[in-house]
Short mmCIF file of N, CA and C in Angstrom, two decimals:
data_model
loop_
_atom_site.label_atom_id
_atom_site.label_comp_id
_atom_site.label_asym_id
_atom_site.label_seq_id
_atom_site.Cartn_x
_atom_site.Cartn_y
_atom_site.Cartn_z
N MET U 1 -19.48 25.09 -3.01
CA MET U 1 -19.40 23.83 -2.34
C MET U 1 -19.60 22.73 -3.22
N LEU U 2 -18.75 21.77 -3.22
CA LEU U 2 -18.83 20.59 -4.00
C LEU U 2 -19.90 19.53 -3.47
N ASP U 3 -20.63 18.91 -4.36
CA ASP U 3 -21.45 17.76 -3.90
C ASP U 3 -20.61 16.55 -4.23
N ILE U 4 -20.72 15.56 -3.24
CA ILE U 4 -19.99 14.30 -3.26
C ILE U 4 -20.88 13.19 -3.59
N PHE U 5 -20.54 12.38 -4.55
CA PHE U 5 -21.21 11.14 -4.78
C PHE U 5 -20.30 9.96 -4.67
N VAL U 6 -20.61 8.86 -4.09
CA VAL U 6 -19.78 7.66 -3.94
C VAL U 6 -20.23 6.44 -4.67
N THR U 7 -19.06 5.68 -4.99
CA THR U 7 -19.39 4.46 -5.77
C THR U 7 -19.76 3.41 -4.74
N ALA U 8 -20.28 2.29 -5.24
CA ALA U 8 -20.49 1.15 -4.26
C ALA U 8 -19.21 0.58 -3.66
N THR U 9 -18.09 0.70 -4.42
CA THR U 9 -16.80 0.24 -3.98
C THR U 9 -16.31 1.14 -2.92
N PHE U 10 -16.49 2.52 -3.02
CA PHE U 10 -16.07 3.38 -1.90
C PHE U 10 -16.88 3.11 -0.66
N ALA U 11 -18.25 2.99 -0.83
CA ALA U 11 -19.15 2.72 0.28
C ALA U 11 -18.72 1.55 1.22
N LYS U 12 -18.46 0.49 0.44
CA LYS U 12 -18.14 -0.76 1.03
C LYS U 12 -16.65 -0.61 1.74
N SER U 13 -15.77 0.01 1.04
CA SER U 13 -14.43 0.23 1.63
C SER U 13 -14.52 1.08 2.92
N TYR U 14 -15.25 2.14 2.76
CA TYR U 14 -15.53 3.11 3.94
C TYR U 14 -16.07 2.24 5.12
N GLN U 15 -17.14 1.33 4.98
CA GLN U 15 -17.61 0.69 6.07
C GLN U 15 -16.53 -0.41 6.74
N ASN U 16 -15.67 -0.77 5.99
CA ASN U 16 -14.71 -1.63 6.47
C ASN U 16 -13.42 -1.08 7.24
N LEU U 17 -13.38 0.37 7.22
CA LEU U 17 -12.28 0.99 7.98
C LEU U 17 -12.44 1.06 9.31
N PRO U 18 -11.51 1.27 10.11
CA PRO U 18 -11.69 1.41 11.49
C PRO U 18 -12.32 2.74 11.85
N GLU U 19 -13.04 2.81 12.91
CA GLU U 19 -13.82 4.06 13.20
C GLU U 19 -13.02 5.29 13.25
N VAL U 20 -11.73 5.13 13.80
CA VAL U 20 -10.96 6.43 13.83
C VAL U 20 -10.60 6.94 12.54
N ILE U 21 -10.43 6.09 11.60
CA ILE U 21 -10.11 6.51 10.17
C ILE U 21 -11.38 7.02 9.46
N ARG U 22 -12.55 6.48 9.73
CA ARG U 22 -13.85 7.01 9.17
C ARG U 22 -14.06 8.52 9.69
N LYS U 23 -13.72 8.67 11.02
CA LYS U 23 -13.85 10.01 11.55
C LYS U 23 -12.94 11.02 10.95
N LYS U 24 -11.76 10.60 10.72
CA LYS U 24 -10.74 11.48 9.92
C LYS U 24 -11.20 11.77 8.57
N ALA U 25 -11.75 10.64 7.89
CA ALA U 25 -12.22 10.76 6.50
C ALA U 25 -13.29 11.77 6.35
N ASP U 26 -14.23 11.73 7.34
CA ASP U 26 -15.44 12.66 7.37
C ASP U 26 -14.95 14.10 7.59
N SER U 27 -13.94 14.31 8.37
CA SER U 27 -13.50 15.60 8.54
C SER U 27 -12.75 16.16 7.38
N LYS U 28 -11.86 15.38 6.76
CA LYS U 28 -11.19 15.83 5.61
C LYS U 28 -12.21 16.01 4.47
N THR U 29 -13.27 15.09 4.39
CA THR U 29 -14.31 15.38 3.32
C THR U 29 -14.96 16.69 3.46
N THR U 30 -15.28 17.22 4.72
CA THR U 30 -15.75 18.50 4.96
C THR U 30 -14.85 19.56 4.37
N ILE U 31 -13.53 19.50 4.67
CA ILE U 31 -12.67 20.42 3.93
C ILE U 31 -12.59 20.39 2.53
N PHE U 32 -12.63 19.17 1.92
CA PHE U 32 -12.60 18.83 0.57
C PHE U 32 -13.74 19.48 -0.09
N LYS U 33 -14.95 19.46 0.43
CA LYS U 33 -16.26 20.02 -0.24
C LYS U 33 -16.08 21.48 -0.38
N HIS U 34 -15.44 22.14 0.56
CA HIS U 34 -15.30 23.71 0.55
C HIS U 34 -13.92 24.09 -0.28
N ASN U 35 -12.90 23.26 -0.35
CA ASN U 35 -11.59 23.59 -1.07
C ASN U 35 -10.97 22.26 -1.37
N PRO U 36 -11.22 21.56 -2.48
CA PRO U 36 -10.56 20.28 -2.79
C PRO U 36 -9.01 20.52 -2.91
N PHE U 37 -8.45 21.73 -2.96
CA PHE U 37 -7.10 21.77 -3.12
C PHE U 37 -6.40 22.45 -1.76
N HIS U 38 -7.18 22.34 -0.68
CA HIS U 38 -6.72 22.86 0.61
C HIS U 38 -5.35 22.10 0.91
N PRO U 39 -4.30 22.96 1.42
CA PRO U 39 -3.01 22.28 1.59
C PRO U 39 -2.98 21.01 2.50
N SER U 40 -3.90 20.98 3.43
CA SER U 40 -3.97 19.93 4.42
C SER U 40 -4.36 18.54 3.70
N LEU U 41 -5.00 18.78 2.61
CA LEU U 41 -5.40 17.50 1.80
C LEU U 41 -4.37 16.84 0.95
N ARG U 42 -3.30 17.62 0.56
CA ARG U 42 -2.34 17.25 -0.31
C ARG U 42 -2.92 16.50 -1.60
N THR U 43 -3.81 17.13 -2.17
CA THR U 43 -4.49 16.61 -3.35
C THR U 43 -3.51 16.55 -4.49
N LYS U 44 -3.57 15.37 -5.30
CA LYS U 44 -2.66 15.28 -6.38
C LYS U 44 -3.31 14.36 -7.37
N LYS U 45 -2.99 14.71 -8.63
CA LYS U 45 -3.44 13.95 -9.83
C LYS U 45 -2.55 12.58 -9.96
N LEU U 46 -3.23 11.58 -10.13
CA LEU U 46 -2.73 10.23 -10.20
C LEU U 46 -2.16 9.91 -11.52
N GLU U 47 -1.22 9.08 -11.83
CA GLU U 47 -0.72 8.59 -13.12
C GLU U 47 -1.68 7.55 -13.54
N PRO U 48 -1.92 7.42 -14.82
CA PRO U 48 -1.46 8.44 -15.88
C PRO U 48 -2.36 9.57 -15.80
N HIS U 49 -1.74 10.82 -16.10
CA HIS U 49 -2.37 12.07 -15.84
C HIS U 49 -3.66 12.24 -16.82
N ASN U 50 -3.68 11.61 -17.93
CA ASN U 50 -4.88 11.62 -18.83
C ASN U 50 -6.12 11.01 -18.34
N GLU U 51 -6.01 10.22 -17.10
CA GLU U 51 -7.14 9.50 -16.63
C GLU U 51 -8.05 10.36 -15.78
N GLU U 52 -7.43 11.53 -15.41
CA GLU U 52 -8.18 12.55 -14.63
C GLU U 52 -8.66 12.06 -13.20
N VAL U 53 -7.89 11.08 -12.59
CA VAL U 53 -8.28 10.54 -11.31
C VAL U 53 -7.20 11.26 -10.28
N TRP U 54 -7.76 11.65 -9.20
CA TRP U 54 -6.99 12.30 -8.20
C TRP U 54 -7.13 11.55 -6.81
N SER U 55 -6.24 12.01 -5.89
CA SER U 55 -6.33 11.52 -4.62
C SER U 55 -6.02 12.63 -3.49
N PHE U 56 -6.57 12.45 -2.30
CA PHE U 56 -6.28 13.34 -1.21
C PHE U 56 -6.03 12.58 0.14
N TRP U 57 -5.23 13.10 1.04
CA TRP U 57 -4.76 12.54 2.27
C TRP U 57 -6.02 12.56 3.22
N ILE U 58 -6.10 11.42 4.02
CA ILE U 58 -6.90 11.46 5.12
C ILE U 58 -5.91 11.43 6.26
N ASP U 59 -4.82 10.73 6.27
CA ASP U 59 -3.72 10.84 7.09
C ASP U 59 -2.52 10.25 6.44
N ARG U 60 -1.51 10.02 7.17
CA ARG U 60 -0.25 9.49 6.60
C ARG U 60 -0.47 8.18 5.73
N ASP U 61 -1.25 7.34 6.21
CA ASP U 61 -1.45 6.05 5.51
C ASP U 61 -2.79 5.91 4.62
N TYR U 62 -3.81 6.79 4.84
CA TYR U 62 -5.03 6.53 4.11
C TYR U 62 -5.34 7.64 3.15
N ARG U 63 -5.88 7.36 2.06
CA ARG U 63 -6.20 8.24 0.87
C ARG U 63 -7.66 8.02 0.40
N ILE U 64 -8.17 8.98 -0.12
CA ILE U 64 -9.45 8.89 -0.95
C ILE U 64 -9.12 9.15 -2.44
N LYS U 65 -9.46 8.28 -3.28
CA LYS U 65 -9.35 8.38 -4.80
C LYS U 65 -10.63 8.86 -5.28
N PHE U 66 -10.61 9.87 -6.19
CA PHE U 66 -11.77 10.55 -6.61
C PHE U 66 -11.56 10.96 -8.05
N ARG U 67 -12.72 11.43 -8.58
CA ARG U 67 -12.70 12.10 -9.98
C ARG U 67 -13.65 13.25 -9.90
N PHE U 68 -13.30 14.38 -10.57
CA PHE U 68 -14.19 15.48 -10.73
C PHE U 68 -15.21 15.14 -11.84
N ALA U 69 -16.50 15.33 -11.57
CA ALA U 69 -17.50 15.22 -12.60
C ALA U 69 -17.53 16.54 -13.36
N ASP U 70 -17.55 17.59 -12.62
CA ASP U 70 -17.56 18.89 -13.13
C ASP U 70 -17.22 19.91 -11.96
N ALA U 71 -17.41 21.13 -12.17
CA ALA U 71 -16.94 22.26 -11.21
C ALA U 71 -17.78 22.16 -9.87
N THR U 72 -18.79 21.37 -9.81
CA THR U 72 -19.54 21.35 -8.53
C THR U 72 -19.85 20.00 -8.03
N ARG U 73 -19.32 18.98 -8.63
CA ARG U 73 -19.48 17.58 -8.36
C ARG U 73 -18.15 16.80 -8.33
N ALA U 74 -17.98 15.83 -7.37
CA ALA U 74 -16.86 14.94 -7.31
C ALA U 74 -17.51 13.45 -7.07
N HIS U 75 -16.87 12.51 -7.63
CA HIS U 75 -17.18 11.06 -7.31
C HIS U 75 -16.06 10.48 -6.66
N PHE U 76 -16.35 10.01 -5.36
CA PHE U 76 -15.30 9.26 -4.59
C PHE U 76 -15.33 7.92 -5.15
N LEU U 77 -14.19 7.27 -5.52
CA LEU U 77 -14.17 5.99 -6.12
C LEU U 77 -13.62 4.93 -5.12
N PHE U 78 -12.66 5.34 -4.29
CA PHE U 78 -12.05 4.39 -3.31
C PHE U 78 -11.55 5.10 -2.09
N ILE U 79 -11.54 4.45 -1.06
CA ILE U 79 -10.98 4.90 0.20
C ILE U 79 -10.18 3.72 0.72
N GLY U 80 -8.91 4.01 1.13
CA GLY U 80 -8.14 3.00 1.79
C GLY U 80 -6.66 3.21 1.94
N ASN U 81 -5.87 2.20 2.32
CA ASN U 81 -4.53 2.47 2.63
C ASN U 81 -3.80 2.95 1.28
N ARG U 82 -2.75 3.73 1.52
CA ARG U 82 -2.14 4.47 0.36
C ARG U 82 -1.53 3.33 -0.57
N LYS U 83 -1.15 2.12 0.08
CA LYS U 83 -0.52 0.95 -0.89
C LYS U 83 -1.79 0.42 -1.79
N ASP U 84 -2.85 0.56 -1.33
CA ASP U 84 -4.00 -0.09 -2.20
C ASP U 84 -4.63 0.95 -3.20
N ILE U 85 -4.44 2.26 -2.82
CA ILE U 85 -5.11 3.23 -3.65
C ILE U 85 -4.61 3.49 -5.03
N TYR U 86 -3.28 3.10 -5.16
CA TYR U 86 -2.68 3.24 -6.47
C TYR U 86 -2.72 2.06 -7.35
N ARG U 87 -3.51 1.06 -7.04
CA ARG U 87 -3.48 -0.22 -7.82
C ARG U 87 -4.60 0.09 -8.98
#
């Protein structure tokens, strides 16, 4: 199971989300901890590929952007609308 660490940016963005999205994010994070490549997450590496930054789906409009620290840890960098996540 992965340990999750969050950045200050992630924490602030999370707090500003609607409650329904926070609940979905919590549920998807639980799945992510056990299997970061579970099909329901639609995990993908973001461009440019050499940056080693990834994202996964919360729902159709929201994503979590993250980076693997190693095989047992991930750092959540940002959570938000898919339009904002790729900036």
